[in-house]
Amino acid sequence: MRVTISPSALMAVFLCFAYTTTAFWRMPCRTRSAIARLDPLVSNGSISQHVHAIHGSGGFSDSASYEDLIAGSCTSCQVTQDKSAYWTPALYFQSSSGDFTLVEQVGGMLAYYLLYPNAGNTSLSAFPAGFQMIAGNTNYRNFSDYAVPDIQKSLWYQPPYNTQAFLEQAALGFNCLNYAKTPEGSLYRHFMPDKAYLDANCADGLRLELMFPSCWTGETFEVKDQKSHMAYPSEVMTGDCPSGFPIRLPSLFYETIWNTAAFIGQAGQFVLANGDPTGYGYHGDFMMGWDPAFLQDAVNTCTNPSGQIQDCPLFNIQNEDTVCNATLPAALETENVLASIPALPGNVPIVSGPAPASGATAGSPVTGAPPAPSSVGTQAAPVPTLSYSAGSSVASTDSYKPGGIFAVSIPTNAAGVAAAPSVSVTQAPVATPLSNTQSFFSTEYTTSGQNVLEVLWVEEIVTVTDPVTTTVMVPGRKRHLNRHVHQAVH
C-alpha cells in the first residue's frame, strides 16, 4: 500500500509559550509495550482489574520495580535513556449487540515533561530513583459539585475550587478532535462526551489528557495509595504548591488519541476499560525509569521551548517504530483484549454513576471472584454537554496549555460532521501551506501487518505568528511532524 502525504493533508504543530520562563519536552512513545491487565502499583504481583495501554520499559511486569524498569533491554519511547513506565486505561466500544472492541490508539502516546519551577525559583528537582505516582481516581463517576465549563482561574482561590478534590478532576481532559477547526484547549472538558456528540463533532477522534500532580512532600514516595505524597499546584499545571509540599518536580502530562471516529454511525457506547462510560474515572500511573543524575541534567539542559526531543543534546533518539514488548504472565498470554469480547476484560461491570464505582485502588488489590459480565442494557452515562470552544492564543497572564495553541491544516476523515457553534475567538496561528510543487525530502518504507507503506517526506520552513503575544520564527525540518500526521490519519 502506498501512502502519499499531500501538502493539503499536512498538519503543522507549533506550541507557543506565553510563560517564557518555562521549558518542556514531550516524550513520544509511538508503540505500546503491552495492552494487558497489568498494574504493579495497584495489583502488585497479581492480575489487575482492568486493561491498560502501557508504554515504556520492556522490564514492565505485574510486579515491576524501579530496578526492573532500569534493567529492561528496551523502551517503546523514543529516548533510549527513558526506561520509565506510563499507563492509562484503554478505551473500548460496546456495540448494540453487547460485544466490546478495543478502539484503535492513534500514534501511541505523548508524555510531556513541563518544567515549571516554584515561584521565585529558577531550578527544578528531577524525580528521584524509585519514584512513582497515580493521578485520577478509577471510581469517580461525577463532577457535579463544580461549574461546567470551568470558572475563571482567578476565582479558584475560593471554595470549593481551592481543594485537591477539585484540582484532581480538573486535571482530566477529553479533547474533541476535528482537524478542520481550530483545536479545543487542553483540559477544557473533564468528562467523555457521549456517542451522539462524538459522532456529530469529533471527526478525527478523541484525545484523552491527564495532568499529574507536581508538588512533592520531599520525604517519601513509598505510600500505600501512591498519591498522598503528591499534590497539585493551585492551577493544576501552574500556580503555587500547597503547604507541606515544597518540592516542585517536573509536571507530567499525558496525551493519548483514540480513533472514536471509526465507529461513527454505529449504535453503542464508548467505555473505559475500568467500566467507566463517563470519563470521570480516567486515571494514569507513572513509574520513574531514568537514571536520576541523567534526568537532573536533562531538566537543567533540555530547556528549548520547541519541546522536541531532537533539540536536547543529551538524548539518544531511536526510531519511533521501535518495538519493545513487556513480558506477560502466563495467565494473560491468551486473554482476548482486542475484539468480539462479550464482556470487558476481567468482567468489569459498567457503572455510569453518579454514585462511585467500587473498583480496586492502590493499596486495595483485586480479590475474590470477578463480577458478572456487563449488560448492553446499561443506561447511557449521565454526562453534561459542553459545546465546542476553540482554544485561543494564551495571554501572558495565563498558563500554557499543551495542545491548546497550535495550527492544523488537515481535512476531516468523516463526511457529514455537524458544524460547530459559531464562536468569537482570537484565531490560533496558521501555518503557510506547502506548495503543490514541493519536492520530496526523502522516501521511507515501513511495514504494518501485511502492508508495506511508502512514506514520502517533505521539507518546509514555516513562519508562525501569535497575534496575542509575540511573533515566533520557527525554521527547521518537519520530518517528525509529517510522520506524526501519517500516523494520525492512518
Coordinates of C-alpha atoms in Angstrom, one line a residue, residues 28-411:
P28 CA 6.8 10.3 22.1
C29 CA 6.0 6.7 22.8
R30 CA 4.6 5.6 19.5
T31 CA 4.3 1.9 20.2
R32 CA 2.8 0.1 23.2
S33 CA 4.9 -2.2 25.3
A34 CA 1.7 -4.0 26.3
I35 CA -2.1 -3.9 26.2
A36 CA -3.0 -6.0 29.2
R37 CA -4.4 -6.3 32.7
L38 CA -1.2 -5.3 34.4
D39 CA -0.7 -2.6 37.2
P40 CA 2.2 -3.1 39.6
L41 CA 1.2 0.0 41.6
V42 CA -2.4 -1.2 42.4
S43 CA -2.2 -5.0 41.9
N44 CA 1.4 -5.8 42.5
G45 CA 2.2 -9.5 41.8
S46 CA -1.3 -10.3 40.5
I47 CA -3.6 -9.7 37.6
S48 CA -5.1 -6.2 37.6
Q49 CA -8.8 -5.4 37.5
H50 CA -8.8 -3.8 34.0
V51 CA -6.8 -3.4 30.8
H52 CA -4.2 -0.7 30.5
A53 CA -2.4 0.7 27.5
I54 CA 1.2 0.5 28.6
H55 CA 4.2 2.4 27.2
G56 CA 7.9 2.4 28.1
S57 CA 10.4 -0.1 29.5
G58 CA 10.4 -3.7 28.4
G59 CA 11.1 -4.5 32.0
F60 CA 7.5 -3.8 32.9
S61 CA 5.5 -6.6 34.6
D62 CA 2.9 -7.3 37.2
S63 CA 5.5 -6.8 39.9
A64 CA 7.9 -4.4 38.2
S65 CA 10.2 -2.3 40.4
Y66 CA 12.4 0.6 39.6
E67 CA 15.3 -1.8 39.2
D68 CA 13.3 -4.0 36.8
L69 CA 12.5 -1.0 34.6
I70 CA 16.1 0.2 34.5
A71 CA 17.3 -3.3 33.7
G72 CA 14.8 -3.6 30.8
S73 CA 16.6 -4.2 27.4
C74 CA 14.4 -1.7 25.5
T75 CA 11.8 1.0 25.7
S76 CA 8.9 1.8 23.4
C77 CA 9.6 5.6 23.9
Q78 CA 12.0 7.4 21.6
V79 CA 14.6 8.4 24.1
T80 CA 16.6 5.3 25.0
Q81 CA 17.6 6.7 28.4
D82 CA 14.0 6.8 29.4
K83 CA 13.0 3.4 30.9
S84 CA 10.0 4.8 32.7
A85 CA 6.6 3.2 32.5
Y86 CA 3.5 5.1 31.6
W87 CA 0.0 3.6 31.6
T88 CA -3.7 4.5 31.4
P89 CA -6.9 2.5 31.0
A90 CA -7.7 1.5 27.4
L91 CA -10.8 2.7 25.6
Y92 CA -13.5 0.2 24.3
F93 CA -16.6 0.4 22.1
Q94 CA -19.6 -1.6 23.2
S95 CA -21.9 -2.3 20.3
S96 CA -25.6 -2.7 20.4
S97 CA -25.1 -6.5 20.4
G98 CA -23.1 -6.1 23.7
D99 CA -19.7 -7.1 22.3
F100 CA -16.7 -5.0 23.1
T101 CA -13.9 -3.9 20.7
L102 CA -10.7 -2.1 21.6
V103 CA -10.6 1.3 20.0
E104 CA -7.6 2.0 17.8
Q105 CA -4.9 4.0 19.6
V106 CA -3.5 6.6 17.2
G107 CA 0.2 7.4 17.3
G108 CA 0.9 5.8 20.7
M109 CA 1.1 8.5 23.5
L110 CA 2.9 11.6 24.4
A111 CA 4.3 12.3 27.9
Y112 CA 5.1 16.0 28.4
Y113 CA 7.7 16.9 30.9
L114 CA 6.7 20.5 31.7
L115 CA 9.5 22.3 33.7
Y116 CA 7.6 24.7 35.9
P117 CA 9.6 25.8 39.0
N118 CA 8.1 27.2 42.1
A119 CA 7.6 31.0 42.3
G120 CA 10.9 32.7 42.8
N121 CA 13.0 29.7 41.9
T122 CA 14.9 29.0 38.7
S123 CA 15.7 25.4 39.4
L124 CA 13.6 22.2 39.4
S125 CA 14.2 18.8 41.1
A126 CA 14.2 15.6 39.0
F127 CA 12.2 12.6 40.0
P128 CA 14.3 10.5 42.5
A129 CA 15.1 6.9 41.8
G130 CA 12.1 4.7 42.6
F131 CA 9.6 7.5 42.3
Q132 CA 6.0 6.5 41.4
M133 CA 2.6 8.1 41.5
I134 CA -1.0 7.8 40.3
A135 CA -3.2 10.6 39.0
G136 CA -7.0 10.5 39.0
N137 CA -9.4 8.1 40.7
T138 CA -10.8 5.0 38.9
N139 CA -14.0 5.0 41.0
Y140 CA -15.2 8.6 40.2
R141 CA -18.4 8.9 38.2
N142 CA -19.4 12.5 38.6
F143 CA -18.1 16.1 38.7
S144 CA -21.4 17.6 39.8
D145 CA -20.1 19.9 42.5
Y146 CA -18.4 22.2 40.0
A147 CA -19.4 24.5 37.2
V148 CA -19.3 23.4 33.6
P149 CA -17.4 24.9 31.9
D150 CA -14.7 25.8 34.5
I151 CA -14.9 29.2 36.2
Q152 CA -12.0 31.6 35.6
K153 CA -8.8 30.5 37.3
S154 CA -8.7 33.9 39.1
L155 CA -11.6 32.5 41.2
W156 CA -10.0 29.2 42.1
Y157 CA -8.8 30.6 45.4
Q158 CA -12.3 30.2 46.9
P159 CA -14.2 27.0 48.0
P160 CA -14.9 24.5 46.5
Y161 CA -12.2 25.2 43.9
N162 CA -9.3 25.7 46.3
T163 CA -9.2 22.0 47.1
Q164 CA -7.2 19.0 45.9
A165 CA -10.5 17.2 45.1
F166 CA -11.4 19.9 42.5
L167 CA -7.9 20.1 41.1
E168 CA -7.7 16.3 40.7
Q169 CA -10.8 16.3 38.5
A170 CA -9.8 19.5 36.6
A171 CA -6.7 17.6 35.6
L172 CA -8.7 15.4 33.2
G173 CA -9.2 16.4 29.6
F174 CA -11.3 14.9 26.7
N175 CA -10.4 16.9 23.6
C176 CA -12.8 16.6 20.7
L177 CA -10.6 16.4 17.6
N178 CA -11.7 17.9 14.3
Y179 CA -8.7 19.0 12.2
A180 CA -10.9 21.2 10.1
K181 CA -11.4 23.5 13.1
T182 CA -9.2 25.5 15.5
P183 CA -8.4 23.0 18.2
E184 CA -10.0 23.0 21.6
G185 CA -7.8 23.9 24.5
S186 CA -6.3 21.2 26.7
L187 CA -8.2 20.2 29.9
Y188 CA -11.2 22.1 28.6
R189 CA -13.7 19.2 29.1
H190 CA -13.4 16.9 32.2
F191 CA -15.7 14.1 31.0
M192 CA -16.1 11.9 28.0
P193 CA -18.7 13.2 25.5
D194 CA -21.5 10.8 24.7
K195 CA -21.6 8.8 21.5
A196 CA -24.0 11.3 19.7
Y197 CA -21.8 14.2 20.4
L198 CA -18.7 12.4 19.3
D199 CA -20.3 11.3 16.1
A200 CA -21.5 14.8 15.3
N201 CA -18.5 16.8 16.2
C202 CA -15.3 14.8 16.7
A203 CA -14.4 13.7 13.1
D204 CA -10.8 12.8 14.0
G205 CA -11.3 11.1 17.3
L206 CA -10.9 11.9 21.0
R207 CA -7.7 12.9 22.8
L208 CA -7.6 11.8 26.4
E209 CA -5.5 14.1 28.6
L210 CA -4.2 13.7 32.1
M211 CA -2.2 16.1 34.3
F212 CA -0.2 14.7 37.2
P213 CA 0.5 16.5 40.4
S214 CA 3.9 18.1 40.6
C215 CA 4.3 19.2 44.3
W216 CA 6.1 16.6 46.5
T217 CA 6.5 16.4 50.3
G218 CA 10.1 15.6 49.7
E219 CA 10.0 13.0 52.4
T220 CA 8.9 9.7 50.8
F221 CA 7.3 8.2 47.8
E222 CA 6.6 4.8 49.2
V223 CA 3.0 5.4 50.2
K224 CA 0.2 2.9 50.2
D225 CA -2.2 4.9 48.0
Q226 CA 0.6 6.1 45.6
K227 CA -1.0 9.6 45.8
S228 CA -0.7 11.2 49.3
H229 CA 3.0 12.2 48.8
M230 CA 1.9 14.5 45.9
A231 CA -0.4 17.5 45.4
Y232 CA -1.4 19.7 42.6
P233 CA -0.3 23.3 42.4
S234 CA -3.1 25.9 42.7
E235 CA -3.9 26.0 38.9
V236 CA -3.3 22.3 38.1
M237 CA -0.4 22.9 35.7
T238 CA 0.9 26.1 37.2
G239 CA 0.4 28.1 40.4
D240 CA 1.6 27.6 43.9
C241 CA 2.3 24.4 45.7
P242 CA 0.2 23.9 48.9
S243 CA 1.7 23.9 52.4
G244 CA 3.5 20.7 53.2
F245 CA 4.5 20.0 49.5
P246 CA 7.5 22.3 49.0
I247 CA 9.4 20.3 46.3
R248 CA 8.5 21.0 42.7
L249 CA 9.1 18.1 40.3
P250 CA 8.6 18.0 36.5
S251 CA 4.9 18.4 35.6
L252 CA 3.8 15.2 33.7
F253 CA 1.0 15.5 31.2
Y254 CA -0.2 12.5 29.1
E255 CA -1.9 12.7 25.7
T256 CA -3.5 9.7 24.1
I257 CA -5.6 9.8 20.9
W258 CA -8.3 7.1 20.3
N259 CA -10.0 6.7 16.9
T260 CA -13.6 7.0 18.1
A261 CA -14.4 8.3 14.6
A262 CA -14.1 4.7 13.2
F263 CA -17.4 4.0 14.9
I264 CA -19.4 6.9 13.6
G265 CA -22.9 5.8 12.8
Q266 CA -22.7 2.5 14.8
A267 CA -25.1 2.1 17.7
G268 CA -23.4 1.6 21.0
Q269 CA -21.3 3.5 23.6
F270 CA -17.6 4.1 24.5
V271 CA -16.4 2.9 27.8
L272 CA -13.1 2.9 29.5
A273 CA -11.6 -0.4 30.5
N274 CA -12.4 0.2 34.2
G275 CA -16.1 0.2 33.3
D276 CA -16.4 3.9 33.1
P277 CA -18.6 5.4 30.3
T278 CA -18.4 8.9 31.8
G279 CA -14.7 9.6 31.8
Y280 CA -14.7 10.9 35.4
G281 CA -12.8 7.8 36.4
Y282 CA -9.9 8.3 34.0
H283 CA -6.6 7.9 35.6
G284 CA -2.9 7.1 35.0
D285 CA 0.2 5.7 36.5
F286 CA 3.8 6.6 36.3
M287 CA 6.9 4.8 37.4
M288 CA 10.2 6.7 37.1
G289 CA 12.8 4.8 35.0
W290 CA 15.5 7.3 34.4
D291 CA 19.0 7.5 35.9
P292 CA 18.3 10.3 38.4
A293 CA 21.5 12.1 37.7
F294 CA 20.9 12.0 34.0
L295 CA 17.3 13.2 34.4
Q296 CA 18.5 16.1 36.5
D297 CA 21.0 17.0 33.8
A298 CA 18.1 16.9 31.3
V299 CA 15.9 19.1 33.5
N300 CA 18.7 21.6 33.7
T301 CA 19.8 21.4 30.0
C302 CA 16.8 20.4 27.8
T303 CA 15.0 23.8 28.0
N304 CA 14.5 24.5 24.4
P305 CA 10.9 25.9 24.1
S306 CA 10.3 23.8 20.9
G307 CA 9.6 20.9 23.2
Q308 CA 11.1 18.5 20.7
I309 CA 13.4 15.8 22.0
Q310 CA 15.7 16.4 18.9
D311 CA 16.6 19.8 20.4
C312 CA 18.1 18.2 23.6
P313 CA 21.8 17.3 23.0
L314 CA 21.7 14.7 25.8
F315 CA 19.0 12.4 24.4
N316 CA 19.8 9.3 22.4
I317 CA 16.8 9.1 20.0
Q318 CA 15.7 5.8 18.4
N319 CA 13.3 5.1 15.6
E320 CA 9.8 5.9 16.6
D321 CA 8.6 2.5 15.3
T322 CA 10.9 0.5 17.6
V323 CA 9.1 -2.4 19.1
C324 CA 9.6 -3.2 22.8
N325 CA 7.3 -5.7 24.4
A326 CA 6.8 -6.3 28.1
T327 CA 6.6 -10.0 29.2
L328 CA 3.1 -11.0 30.1
P329 CA 2.3 -13.6 32.8
A330 CA 1.1 -16.9 31.6
A331 CA -2.4 -16.2 32.8
L332 CA -2.7 -13.3 30.3
E333 CA -0.9 -14.7 27.3
T334 CA -4.1 -15.9 25.6
E335 CA -6.6 -13.4 27.1
N336 CA -8.6 -11.7 24.3
V337 CA -8.5 -7.9 24.9
L338 CA -8.9 -6.8 21.3
A339 CA -12.3 -7.6 19.7
S340 CA -15.5 -9.6 19.8
I341 CA -15.4 -9.7 23.6
P342 CA -18.7 -10.5 25.4
A343 CA -17.6 -8.5 28.5
L344 CA -14.9 -6.1 29.4
P345 CA -11.6 -8.0 30.1
G346 CA -11.7 -9.0 33.7
N347 CA -15.6 -9.0 33.6
V348 CA -15.5 -5.4 34.8
P349 CA -19.1 -4.1 35.2
I350 CA -20.1 -0.8 33.6
V351 CA -21.0 1.8 36.3
S352 CA -22.5 5.0 35.0
G353 CA -22.8 6.9 38.3
P354 CA -23.4 9.3 39.7
A355 CA -22.5 7.1 42.7
P356 CA -18.9 6.0 42.7
A357 CA -17.8 2.6 41.4
S358 CA -16.1 0.1 43.7
G359 CA -13.0 -0.9 41.7
A360 CA -9.6 -1.5 43.2
T361 CA -7.5 1.4 44.1
A362 CA -3.9 1.5 45.2
G363 CA -3.5 -0.3 48.5
S364 CA -6.6 -2.5 47.9
P365 CA -5.7 -5.0 45.2
V366 CA -8.4 -7.1 43.4
T367 CA -9.6 -10.0 45.4
G368 CA -12.4 -12.6 45.0
A369 CA -14.3 -13.8 42.0
P370 CA -14.9 -11.4 39.1
P371 CA -18.3 -9.8 38.8
A372 CA -20.9 -10.8 36.2
P373 CA -20.3 -9.6 32.6
S374 CA -21.6 -6.1 31.7
S375 CA -25.0 -5.9 30.1
V376 CA -25.7 -3.9 26.9
G377 CA -28.8 -2.6 28.5
T378 CA -26.8 -0.4 30.8
Q379 CA -28.3 3.1 30.8
A380 CA -26.3 5.8 29.0
A381 CA -23.8 7.7 31.1
P382 CA -25.2 10.9 32.7
V383 CA -22.7 13.4 31.3
P384 CA -23.4 17.1 30.6
T385 CA -23.0 18.7 27.2
L386 CA -20.1 21.1 26.7
S387 CA -20.1 22.5 23.2
Y388 CA -17.0 23.1 21.1
S389 CA -14.9 26.1 22.0
A390 CA -11.8 27.0 20.1
G391 CA -8.5 27.2 22.0
S392 CA -7.2 30.7 21.6
S393 CA -3.7 32.0 21.9
V394 CA -2.7 32.3 25.6
A395 CA -2.1 35.7 27.0
S396 CA 1.0 36.4 29.1
T397 CA -1.1 36.4 32.3
D398 CA -2.4 32.8 31.7
S399 CA -0.7 29.5 31.8
Y400 CA 0.5 27.4 28.9
K401 CA -1.8 24.5 27.8
P402 CA -0.2 21.6 25.9
G403 CA -2.1 21.3 22.6
G404 CA -4.0 24.5 23.3
I405 CA -2.4 26.7 20.8
F406 CA -1.4 25.1 17.5
A407 CA -2.5 25.3 14.0
V408 CA -3.8 22.4 12.0
S409 CA -4.5 22.1 8.3
I410 CA -5.8 18.7 7.5
P411 CA -9.2 17.5 6.1

